[in-house]
PDB file of C-alpha atoms in Angstrom:
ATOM      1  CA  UNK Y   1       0.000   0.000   0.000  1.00  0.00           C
ATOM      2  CA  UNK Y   2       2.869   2.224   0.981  1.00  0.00           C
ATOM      3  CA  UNK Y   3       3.808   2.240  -3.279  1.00  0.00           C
ATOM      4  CA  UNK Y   4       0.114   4.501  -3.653  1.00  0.00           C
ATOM      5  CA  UNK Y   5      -0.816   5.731  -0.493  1.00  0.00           C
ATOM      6  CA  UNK Y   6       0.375   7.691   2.744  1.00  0.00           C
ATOM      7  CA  UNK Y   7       0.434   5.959   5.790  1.00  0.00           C
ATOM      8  CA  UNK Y   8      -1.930   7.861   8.770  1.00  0.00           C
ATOM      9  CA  UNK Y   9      -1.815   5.658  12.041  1.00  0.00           C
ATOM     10  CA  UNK Y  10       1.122   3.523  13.098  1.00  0.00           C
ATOM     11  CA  UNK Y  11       0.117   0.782  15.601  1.00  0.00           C
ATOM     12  CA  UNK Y  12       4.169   0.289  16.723  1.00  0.00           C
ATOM     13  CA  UNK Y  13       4.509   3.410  17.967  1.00  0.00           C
ATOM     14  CA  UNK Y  14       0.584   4.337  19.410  1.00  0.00           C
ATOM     15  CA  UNK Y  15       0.451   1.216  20.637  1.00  0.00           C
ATOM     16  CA  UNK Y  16      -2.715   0.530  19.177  1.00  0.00           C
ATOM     17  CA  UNK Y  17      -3.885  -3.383  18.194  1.00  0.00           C
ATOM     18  CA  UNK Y  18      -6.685  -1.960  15.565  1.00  0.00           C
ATOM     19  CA  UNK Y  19      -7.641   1.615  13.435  1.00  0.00           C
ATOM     20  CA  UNK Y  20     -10.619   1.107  11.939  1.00  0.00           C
ATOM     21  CA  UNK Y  21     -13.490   2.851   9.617  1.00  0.00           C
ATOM     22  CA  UNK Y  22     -11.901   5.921   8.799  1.00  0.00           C
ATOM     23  CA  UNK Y  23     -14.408   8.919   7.753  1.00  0.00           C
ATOM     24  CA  UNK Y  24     -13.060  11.648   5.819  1.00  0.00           C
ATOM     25  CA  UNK Y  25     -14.542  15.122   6.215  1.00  0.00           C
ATOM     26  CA  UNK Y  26     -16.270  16.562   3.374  1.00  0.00           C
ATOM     27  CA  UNK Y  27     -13.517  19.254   3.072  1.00  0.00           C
ATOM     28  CA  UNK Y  28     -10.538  17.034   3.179  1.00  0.00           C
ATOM     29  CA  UNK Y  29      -9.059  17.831   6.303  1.00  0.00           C
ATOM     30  CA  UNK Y  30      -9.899  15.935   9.129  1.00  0.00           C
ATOM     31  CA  UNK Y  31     -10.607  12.068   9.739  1.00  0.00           C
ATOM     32  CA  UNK Y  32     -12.471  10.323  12.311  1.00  0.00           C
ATOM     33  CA  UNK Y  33     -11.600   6.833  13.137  1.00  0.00           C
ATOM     34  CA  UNK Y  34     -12.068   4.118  15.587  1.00  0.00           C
ATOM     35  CA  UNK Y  35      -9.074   3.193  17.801  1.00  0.00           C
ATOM     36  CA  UNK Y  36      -8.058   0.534  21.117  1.00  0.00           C
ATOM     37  CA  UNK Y  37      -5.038   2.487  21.480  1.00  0.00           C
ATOM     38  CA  UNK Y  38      -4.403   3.669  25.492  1.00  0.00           C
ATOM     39  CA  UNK Y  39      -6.229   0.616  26.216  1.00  0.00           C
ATOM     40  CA  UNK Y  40      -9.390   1.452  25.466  1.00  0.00           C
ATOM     41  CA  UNK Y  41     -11.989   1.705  22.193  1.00  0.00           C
ATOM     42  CA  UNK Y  42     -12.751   4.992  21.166  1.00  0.00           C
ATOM     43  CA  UNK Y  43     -13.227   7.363  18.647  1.00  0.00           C
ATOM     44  CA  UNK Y  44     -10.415   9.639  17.809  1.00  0.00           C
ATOM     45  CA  UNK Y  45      -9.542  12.727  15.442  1.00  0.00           C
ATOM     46  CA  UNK Y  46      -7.087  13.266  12.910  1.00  0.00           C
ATOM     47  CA  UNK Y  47      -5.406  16.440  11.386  1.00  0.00           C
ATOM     48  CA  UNK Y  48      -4.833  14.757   7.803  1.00  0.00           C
ATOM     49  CA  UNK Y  49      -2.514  17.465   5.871  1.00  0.00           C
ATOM     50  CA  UNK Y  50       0.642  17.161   8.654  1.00  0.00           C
ATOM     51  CA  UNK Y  51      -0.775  13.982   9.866  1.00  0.00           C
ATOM     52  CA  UNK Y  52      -1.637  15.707  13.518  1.00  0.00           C
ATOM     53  CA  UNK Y  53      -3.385  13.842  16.660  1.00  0.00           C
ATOM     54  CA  UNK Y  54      -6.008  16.085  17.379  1.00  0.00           C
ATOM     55  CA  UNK Y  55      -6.671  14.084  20.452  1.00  0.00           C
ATOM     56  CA  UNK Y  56      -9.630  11.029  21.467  1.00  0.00           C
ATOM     57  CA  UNK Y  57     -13.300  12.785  21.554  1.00  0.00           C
ATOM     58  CA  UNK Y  58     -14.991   9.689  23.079  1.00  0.00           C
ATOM     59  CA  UNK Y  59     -14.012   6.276  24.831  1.00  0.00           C
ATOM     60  CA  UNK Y  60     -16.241   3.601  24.763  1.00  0.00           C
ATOM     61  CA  UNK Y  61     -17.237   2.262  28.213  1.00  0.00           C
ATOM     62  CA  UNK Y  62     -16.151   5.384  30.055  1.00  0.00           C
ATOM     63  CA  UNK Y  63     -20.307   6.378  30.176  1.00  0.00           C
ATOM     64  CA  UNK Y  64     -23.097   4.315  30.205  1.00  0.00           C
ATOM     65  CA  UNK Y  65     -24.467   5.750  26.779  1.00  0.00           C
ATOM     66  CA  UNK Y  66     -21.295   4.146  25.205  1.00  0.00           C
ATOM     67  CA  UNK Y  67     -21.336   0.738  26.415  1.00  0.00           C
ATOM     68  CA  UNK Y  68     -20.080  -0.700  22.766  1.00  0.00           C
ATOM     69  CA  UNK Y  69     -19.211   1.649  19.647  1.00  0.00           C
ATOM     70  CA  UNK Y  70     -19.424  -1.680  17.362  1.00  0.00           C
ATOM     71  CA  UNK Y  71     -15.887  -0.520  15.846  1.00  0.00           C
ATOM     72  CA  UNK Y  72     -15.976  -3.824  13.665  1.00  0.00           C
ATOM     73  CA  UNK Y  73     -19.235  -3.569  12.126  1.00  0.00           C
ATOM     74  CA  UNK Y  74     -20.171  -0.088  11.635  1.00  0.00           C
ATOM     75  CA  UNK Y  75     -18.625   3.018  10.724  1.00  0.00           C
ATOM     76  CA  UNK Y  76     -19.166   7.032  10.975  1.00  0.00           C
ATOM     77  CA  UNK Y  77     -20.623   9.337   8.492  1.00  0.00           C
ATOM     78  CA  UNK Y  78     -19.531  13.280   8.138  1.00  0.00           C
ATOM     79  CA  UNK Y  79     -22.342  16.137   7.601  1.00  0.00           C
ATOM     80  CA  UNK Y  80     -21.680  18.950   5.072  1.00  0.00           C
ATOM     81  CA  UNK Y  81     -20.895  21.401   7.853  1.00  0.00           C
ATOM     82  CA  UNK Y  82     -17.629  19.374   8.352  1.00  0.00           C
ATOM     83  CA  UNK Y  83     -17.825  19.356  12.262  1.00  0.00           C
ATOM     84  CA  UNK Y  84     -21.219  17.203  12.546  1.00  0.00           C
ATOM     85  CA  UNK Y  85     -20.758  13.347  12.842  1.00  0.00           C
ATOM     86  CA  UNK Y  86     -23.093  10.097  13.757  1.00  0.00           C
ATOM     87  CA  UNK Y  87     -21.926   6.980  14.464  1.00  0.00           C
ATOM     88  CA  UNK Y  88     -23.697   3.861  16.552  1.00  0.00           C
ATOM     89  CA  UNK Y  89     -23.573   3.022  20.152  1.00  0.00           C
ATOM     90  CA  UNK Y  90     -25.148   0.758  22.559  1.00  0.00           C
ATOM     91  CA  UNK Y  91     -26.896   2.849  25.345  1.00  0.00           C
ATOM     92  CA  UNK Y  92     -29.006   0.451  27.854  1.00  0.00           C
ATOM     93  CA  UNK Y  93     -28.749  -2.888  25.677  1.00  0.00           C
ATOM     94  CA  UNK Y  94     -29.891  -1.359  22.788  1.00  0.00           C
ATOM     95  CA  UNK Y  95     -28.226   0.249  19.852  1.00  0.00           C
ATOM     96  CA  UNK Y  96     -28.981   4.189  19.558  1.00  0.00           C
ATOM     97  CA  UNK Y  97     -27.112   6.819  16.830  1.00  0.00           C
ATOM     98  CA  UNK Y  98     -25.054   9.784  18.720  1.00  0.00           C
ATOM     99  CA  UNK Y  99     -25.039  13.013  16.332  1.00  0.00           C
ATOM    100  CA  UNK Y 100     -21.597  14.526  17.502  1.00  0.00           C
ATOM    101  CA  UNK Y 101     -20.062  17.977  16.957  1.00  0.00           C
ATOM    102  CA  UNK Y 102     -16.521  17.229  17.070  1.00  0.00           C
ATOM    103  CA  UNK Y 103     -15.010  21.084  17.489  1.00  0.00           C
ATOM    104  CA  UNK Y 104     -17.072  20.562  20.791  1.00  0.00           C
ATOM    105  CA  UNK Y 105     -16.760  16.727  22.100  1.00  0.00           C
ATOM    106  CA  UNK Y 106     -20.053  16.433  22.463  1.00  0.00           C
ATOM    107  CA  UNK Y 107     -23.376  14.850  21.619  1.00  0.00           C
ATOM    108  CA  UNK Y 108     -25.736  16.939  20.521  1.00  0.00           C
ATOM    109  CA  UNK Y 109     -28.363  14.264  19.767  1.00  0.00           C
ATOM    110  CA  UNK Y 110     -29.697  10.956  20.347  1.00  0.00           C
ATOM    111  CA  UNK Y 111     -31.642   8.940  18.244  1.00  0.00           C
ATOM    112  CA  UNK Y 112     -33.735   5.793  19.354  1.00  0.00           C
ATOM    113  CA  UNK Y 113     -35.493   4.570  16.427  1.00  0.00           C
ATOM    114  CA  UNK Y 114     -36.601   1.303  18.686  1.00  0.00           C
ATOM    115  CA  UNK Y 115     -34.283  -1.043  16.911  1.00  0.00           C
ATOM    116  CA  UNK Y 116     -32.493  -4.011  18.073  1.00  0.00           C
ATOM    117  CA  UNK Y 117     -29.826  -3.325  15.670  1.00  0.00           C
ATOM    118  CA  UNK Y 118     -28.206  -0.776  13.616  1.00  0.00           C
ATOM    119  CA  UNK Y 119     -25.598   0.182  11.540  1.00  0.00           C
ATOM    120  CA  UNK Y 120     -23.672   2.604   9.207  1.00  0.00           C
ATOM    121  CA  UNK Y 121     -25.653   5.549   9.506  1.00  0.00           C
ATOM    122  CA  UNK Y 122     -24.913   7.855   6.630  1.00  0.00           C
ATOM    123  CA  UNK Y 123     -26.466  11.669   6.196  1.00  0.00           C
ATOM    124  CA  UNK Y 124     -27.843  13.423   3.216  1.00  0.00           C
ATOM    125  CA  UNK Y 125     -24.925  15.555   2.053  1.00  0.00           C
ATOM    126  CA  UNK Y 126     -27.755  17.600   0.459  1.00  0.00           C
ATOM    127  CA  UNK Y 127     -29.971  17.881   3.791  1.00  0.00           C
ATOM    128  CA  UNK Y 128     -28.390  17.385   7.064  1.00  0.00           C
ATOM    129  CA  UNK Y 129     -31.418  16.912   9.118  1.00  0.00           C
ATOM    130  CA  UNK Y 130     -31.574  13.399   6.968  1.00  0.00           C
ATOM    131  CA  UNK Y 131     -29.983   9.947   8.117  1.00  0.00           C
ATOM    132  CA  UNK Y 132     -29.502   6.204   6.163  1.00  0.00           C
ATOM    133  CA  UNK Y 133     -28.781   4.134   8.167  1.00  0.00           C
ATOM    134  CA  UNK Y 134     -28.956  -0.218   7.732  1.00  0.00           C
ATOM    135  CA  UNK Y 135     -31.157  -1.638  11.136  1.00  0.00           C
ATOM    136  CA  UNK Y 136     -32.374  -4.500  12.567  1.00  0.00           C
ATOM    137  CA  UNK Y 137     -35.875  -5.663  13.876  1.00  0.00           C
ATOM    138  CA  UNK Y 138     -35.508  -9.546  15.886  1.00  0.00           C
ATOM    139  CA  UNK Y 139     -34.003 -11.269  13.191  1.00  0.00           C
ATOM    140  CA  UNK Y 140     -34.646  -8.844   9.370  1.00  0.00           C
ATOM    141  CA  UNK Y 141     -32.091  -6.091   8.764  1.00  0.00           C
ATOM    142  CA  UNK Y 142     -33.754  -3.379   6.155  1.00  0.00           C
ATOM    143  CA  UNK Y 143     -32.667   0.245   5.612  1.00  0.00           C
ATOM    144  CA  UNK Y 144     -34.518   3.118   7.000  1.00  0.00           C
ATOM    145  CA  UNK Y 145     -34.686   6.379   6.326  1.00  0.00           C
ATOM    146  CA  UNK Y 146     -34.954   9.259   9.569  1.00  0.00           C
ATOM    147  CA  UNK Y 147     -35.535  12.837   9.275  1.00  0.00           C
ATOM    148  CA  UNK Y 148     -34.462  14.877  12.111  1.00  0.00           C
ATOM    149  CA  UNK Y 149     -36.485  17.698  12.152  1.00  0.00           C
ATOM    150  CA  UNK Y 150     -39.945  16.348  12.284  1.00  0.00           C
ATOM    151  CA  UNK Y 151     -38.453  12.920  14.176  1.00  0.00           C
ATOM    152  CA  UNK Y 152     -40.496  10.364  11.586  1.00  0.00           C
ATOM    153  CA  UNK Y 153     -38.846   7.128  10.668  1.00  0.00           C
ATOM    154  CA  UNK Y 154     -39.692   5.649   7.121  1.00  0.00           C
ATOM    155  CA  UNK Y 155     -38.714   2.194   6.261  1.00  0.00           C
ATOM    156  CA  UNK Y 156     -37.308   1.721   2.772  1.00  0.00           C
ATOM    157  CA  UNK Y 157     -36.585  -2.237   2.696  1.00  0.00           C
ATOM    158  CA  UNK Y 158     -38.556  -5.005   4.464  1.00  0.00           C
ATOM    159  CA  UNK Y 159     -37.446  -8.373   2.846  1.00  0.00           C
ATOM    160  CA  UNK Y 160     -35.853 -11.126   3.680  1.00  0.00           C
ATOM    161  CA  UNK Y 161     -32.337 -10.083   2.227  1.00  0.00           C
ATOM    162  CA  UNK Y 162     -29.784  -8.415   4.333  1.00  0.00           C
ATOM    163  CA  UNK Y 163     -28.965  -4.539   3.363  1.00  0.00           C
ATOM    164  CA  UNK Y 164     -26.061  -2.308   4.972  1.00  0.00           C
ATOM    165  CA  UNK Y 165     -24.016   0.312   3.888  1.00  0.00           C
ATOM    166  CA  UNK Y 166     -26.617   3.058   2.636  1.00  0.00           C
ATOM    167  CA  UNK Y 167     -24.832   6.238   0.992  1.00  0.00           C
ATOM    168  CA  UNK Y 168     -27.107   9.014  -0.333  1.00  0.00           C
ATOM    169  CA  UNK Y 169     -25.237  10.154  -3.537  1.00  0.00           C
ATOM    170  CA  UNK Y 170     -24.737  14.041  -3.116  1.00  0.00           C
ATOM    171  CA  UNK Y 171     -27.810  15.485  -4.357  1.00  0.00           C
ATOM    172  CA  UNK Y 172     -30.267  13.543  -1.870  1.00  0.00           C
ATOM    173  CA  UNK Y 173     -31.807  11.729  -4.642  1.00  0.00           C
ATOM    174  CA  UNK Y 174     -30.469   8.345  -4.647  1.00  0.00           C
ATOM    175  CA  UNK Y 175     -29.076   5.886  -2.136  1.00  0.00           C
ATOM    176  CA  UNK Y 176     -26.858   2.995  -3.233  1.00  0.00           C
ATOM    177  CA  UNK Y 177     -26.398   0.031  -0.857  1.00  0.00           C
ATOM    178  CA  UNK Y 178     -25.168  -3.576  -0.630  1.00  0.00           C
ATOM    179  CA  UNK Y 179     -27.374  -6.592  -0.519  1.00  0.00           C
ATOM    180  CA  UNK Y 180     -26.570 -10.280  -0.347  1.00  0.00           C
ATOM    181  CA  UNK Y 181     -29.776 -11.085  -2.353  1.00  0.00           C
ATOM    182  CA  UNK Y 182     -28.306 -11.525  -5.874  1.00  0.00           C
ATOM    183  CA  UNK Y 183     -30.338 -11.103  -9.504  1.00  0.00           C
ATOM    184  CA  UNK Y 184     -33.039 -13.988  -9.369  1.00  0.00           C
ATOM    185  CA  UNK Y 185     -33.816 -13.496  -5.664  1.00  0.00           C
ATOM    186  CA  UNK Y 186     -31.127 -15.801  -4.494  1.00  0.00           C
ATOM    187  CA  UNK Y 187     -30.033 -15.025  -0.802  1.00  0.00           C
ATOM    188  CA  UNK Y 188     -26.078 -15.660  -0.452  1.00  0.00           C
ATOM    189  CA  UNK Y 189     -24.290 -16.290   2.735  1.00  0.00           C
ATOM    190  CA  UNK Y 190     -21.083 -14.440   1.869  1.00  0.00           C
ATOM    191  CA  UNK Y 191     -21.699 -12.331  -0.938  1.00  0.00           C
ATOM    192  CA  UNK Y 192     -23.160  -9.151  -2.273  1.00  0.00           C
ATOM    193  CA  UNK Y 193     -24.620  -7.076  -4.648  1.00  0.00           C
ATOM    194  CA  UNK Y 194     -24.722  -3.274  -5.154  1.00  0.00           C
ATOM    195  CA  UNK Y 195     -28.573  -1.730  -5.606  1.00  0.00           C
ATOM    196  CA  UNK Y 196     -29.920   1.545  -6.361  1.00  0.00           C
ATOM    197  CA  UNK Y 197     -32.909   3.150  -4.680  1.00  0.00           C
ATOM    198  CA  UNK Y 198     -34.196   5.735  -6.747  1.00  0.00           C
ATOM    199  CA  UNK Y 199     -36.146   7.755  -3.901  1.00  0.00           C
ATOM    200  CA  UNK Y 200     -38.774   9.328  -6.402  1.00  0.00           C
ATOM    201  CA  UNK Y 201     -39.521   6.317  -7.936  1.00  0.00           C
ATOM    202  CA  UNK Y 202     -39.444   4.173  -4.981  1.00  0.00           C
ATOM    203  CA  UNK Y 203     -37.630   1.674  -7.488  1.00  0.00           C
ATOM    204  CA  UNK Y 204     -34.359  -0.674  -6.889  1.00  0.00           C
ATOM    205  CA  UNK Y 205     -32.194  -1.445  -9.658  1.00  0.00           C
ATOM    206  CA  UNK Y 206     -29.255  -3.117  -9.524  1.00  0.00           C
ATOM    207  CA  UNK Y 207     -25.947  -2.040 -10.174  1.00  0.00           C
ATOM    208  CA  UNK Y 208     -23.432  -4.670  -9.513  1.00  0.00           C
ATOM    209  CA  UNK Y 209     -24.812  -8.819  -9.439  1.00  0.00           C
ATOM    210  CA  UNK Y 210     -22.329 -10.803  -6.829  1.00  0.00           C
ATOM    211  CA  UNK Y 211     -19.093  -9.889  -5.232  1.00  0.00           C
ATOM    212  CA  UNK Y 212     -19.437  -5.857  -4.456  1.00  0.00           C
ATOM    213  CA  UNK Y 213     -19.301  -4.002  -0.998  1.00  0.00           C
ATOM    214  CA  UNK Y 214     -18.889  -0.886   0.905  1.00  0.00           C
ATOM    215  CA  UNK Y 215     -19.930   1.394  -2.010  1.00  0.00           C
ATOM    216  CA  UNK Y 216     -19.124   5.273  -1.701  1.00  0.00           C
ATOM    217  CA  UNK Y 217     -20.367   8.219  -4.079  1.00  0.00           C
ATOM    218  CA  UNK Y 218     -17.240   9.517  -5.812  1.00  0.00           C
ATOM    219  CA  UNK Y 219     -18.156  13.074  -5.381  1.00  0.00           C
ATOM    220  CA  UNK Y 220     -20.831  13.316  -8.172  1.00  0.00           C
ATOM    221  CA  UNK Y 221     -24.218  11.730  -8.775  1.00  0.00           C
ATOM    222  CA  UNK Y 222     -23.102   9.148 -11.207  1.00  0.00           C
ATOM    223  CA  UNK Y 223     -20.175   7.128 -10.033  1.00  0.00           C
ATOM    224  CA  UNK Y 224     -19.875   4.610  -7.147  1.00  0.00           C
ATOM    225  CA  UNK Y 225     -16.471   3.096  -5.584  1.00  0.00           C
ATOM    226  CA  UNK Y 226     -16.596   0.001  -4.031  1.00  0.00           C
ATOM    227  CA  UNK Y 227     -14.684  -3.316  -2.919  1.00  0.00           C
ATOM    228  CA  UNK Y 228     -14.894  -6.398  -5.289  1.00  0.00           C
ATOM    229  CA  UNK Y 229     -13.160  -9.541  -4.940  1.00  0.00           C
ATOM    230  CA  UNK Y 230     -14.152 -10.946  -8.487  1.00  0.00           C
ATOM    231  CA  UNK Y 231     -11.219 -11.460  -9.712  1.00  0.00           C
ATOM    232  CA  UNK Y 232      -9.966 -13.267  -6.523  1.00  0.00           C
ATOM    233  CA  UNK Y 233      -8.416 -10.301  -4.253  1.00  0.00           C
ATOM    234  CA  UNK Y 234      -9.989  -7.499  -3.370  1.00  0.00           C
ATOM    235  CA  UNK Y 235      -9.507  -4.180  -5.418  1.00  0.00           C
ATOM    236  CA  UNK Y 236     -11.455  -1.099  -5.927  1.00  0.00           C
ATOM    237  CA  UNK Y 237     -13.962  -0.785  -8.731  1.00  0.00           C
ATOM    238  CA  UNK Y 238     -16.205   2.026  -9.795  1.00  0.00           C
ATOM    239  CA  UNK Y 239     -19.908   1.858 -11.303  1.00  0.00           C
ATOM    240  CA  UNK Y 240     -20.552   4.887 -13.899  1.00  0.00           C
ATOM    241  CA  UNK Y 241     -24.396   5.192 -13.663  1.00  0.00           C
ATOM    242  CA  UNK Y 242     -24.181   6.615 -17.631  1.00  0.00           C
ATOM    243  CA  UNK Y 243     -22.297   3.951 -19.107  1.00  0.00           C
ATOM    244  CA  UNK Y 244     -24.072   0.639 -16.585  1.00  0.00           C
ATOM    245  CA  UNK Y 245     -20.031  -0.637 -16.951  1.00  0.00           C
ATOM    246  CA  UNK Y 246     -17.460  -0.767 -13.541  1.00  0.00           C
ATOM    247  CA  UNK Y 247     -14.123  -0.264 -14.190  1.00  0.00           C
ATOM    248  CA  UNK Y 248     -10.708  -1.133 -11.855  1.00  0.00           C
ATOM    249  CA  UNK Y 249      -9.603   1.963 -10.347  1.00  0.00           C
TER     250      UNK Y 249
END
């Protein structure tokens, strides 16, 4: 990796075990990721330019509203005001989303949409006071959609496929989101496909049949990143919504 990328955390000197889920901020210049270094799981921030530790914001465990941050199976998502982030904690036995400002350290909201499960929140870069966000109910996982402002929760999936990782592409209008129900409504055990919800429509379509994950919006409203393992290791792709063809990046 070190041949095409730059190097952020470094577990030997930290120590740290794990860095997880990093979140870049919409302008470029800060991350947010998970961390076990000083002994304990938490969420800490990161100058990216000069590579600066701007210090842990929250430790899991320390409070009772952060009894597990779920630093393996979910992950964080930025608002457009660069200083807003939501991420997943258990508070009471039950999974909740905490809507941080960073510059402050503190939660600013907590939503309980009555879930046994959720994960990967993601806001609307478009409208902040809208959340994705995959969740659970018993045994079902569907995505959901919440608004903030009038505190409504509206259900977008309710199948028995599994969906996570819902990203609203920049303009609000379209979420795209990983499945393991492939083309032919065959459920797989340990693979996926990317789908499209077109939110006017109401209409799925998919993008990618069998070995796709963790999709991202590359900054416009027609190309998706994401990890595929097709061709026996895992690379990054992207889907260009114009042409219906993915491409090795």
């Amino acid at each position: 990796p070190k041949s095409f990328a730059r190097q952020l955390t470094f577990h030997e000197k930290d120590p740290s075990h794990f860095n997880l889920a990093p979140a870049i901020s919409p302008d470029g210049k800060r991350m947010i990721y998970f961390t076990d270094k000083e002994d304990w799981e938490g969420l800490q921030l990161m100058e990216i330019q000069g590579r600066k530790d701007l210090g842990r914001i929250l430790k899991s465990g320390s409070k009772g509203e952060h009894e597990s941050l779920h630093p393996f199976s979910s992950g964080f998502s930025w608002a457009s005001d660069n200083k807003t982030i939501a991420f997943v904690s258990k508070q009471k036995g039950r999974d909740v989303i905490h809507v941080m400002d960073v510059d402050l350290g503190e939660v600013i909201e907590v939503i309980d949409p009555q879930l046994d499960m959720i994960l990967n929140p993601a806001f609307n870069p478009a409208n902040p006071q809208e959340l994705t966000f995959s969740g659970a109910s018993k045994t079902q996982q569907d995505l959901y959609i919440y608004d903030r402002q009038s505190e409504t929760l509206h259900q977008i999936t309710q199948d028995k496929a599994t969906q996570n990782a819902p990203q609203f592409s920049p303009n609000g209008n379209l979420i795209v989101f990983q499945t393991n129900q492939l083309q032919g409504h065959q459920i797989a055990q340990d693979n996926n496909s990317l789908v499209l919800y077109h939110r006017d429509t109401q209409q799925f379509e998919v993008l990618v049949n069998g070995y796709a994950q963790s999709p991202q919006w590359m900054g416009n409203n027609y190309e998706v990143a994401y990890v595929s393992n097709h061709l026996g290791l895992s690379n990054v792709f992207y889907f260009d919504l114009k042409t219906k063809q993915s491409q090795a990046l």
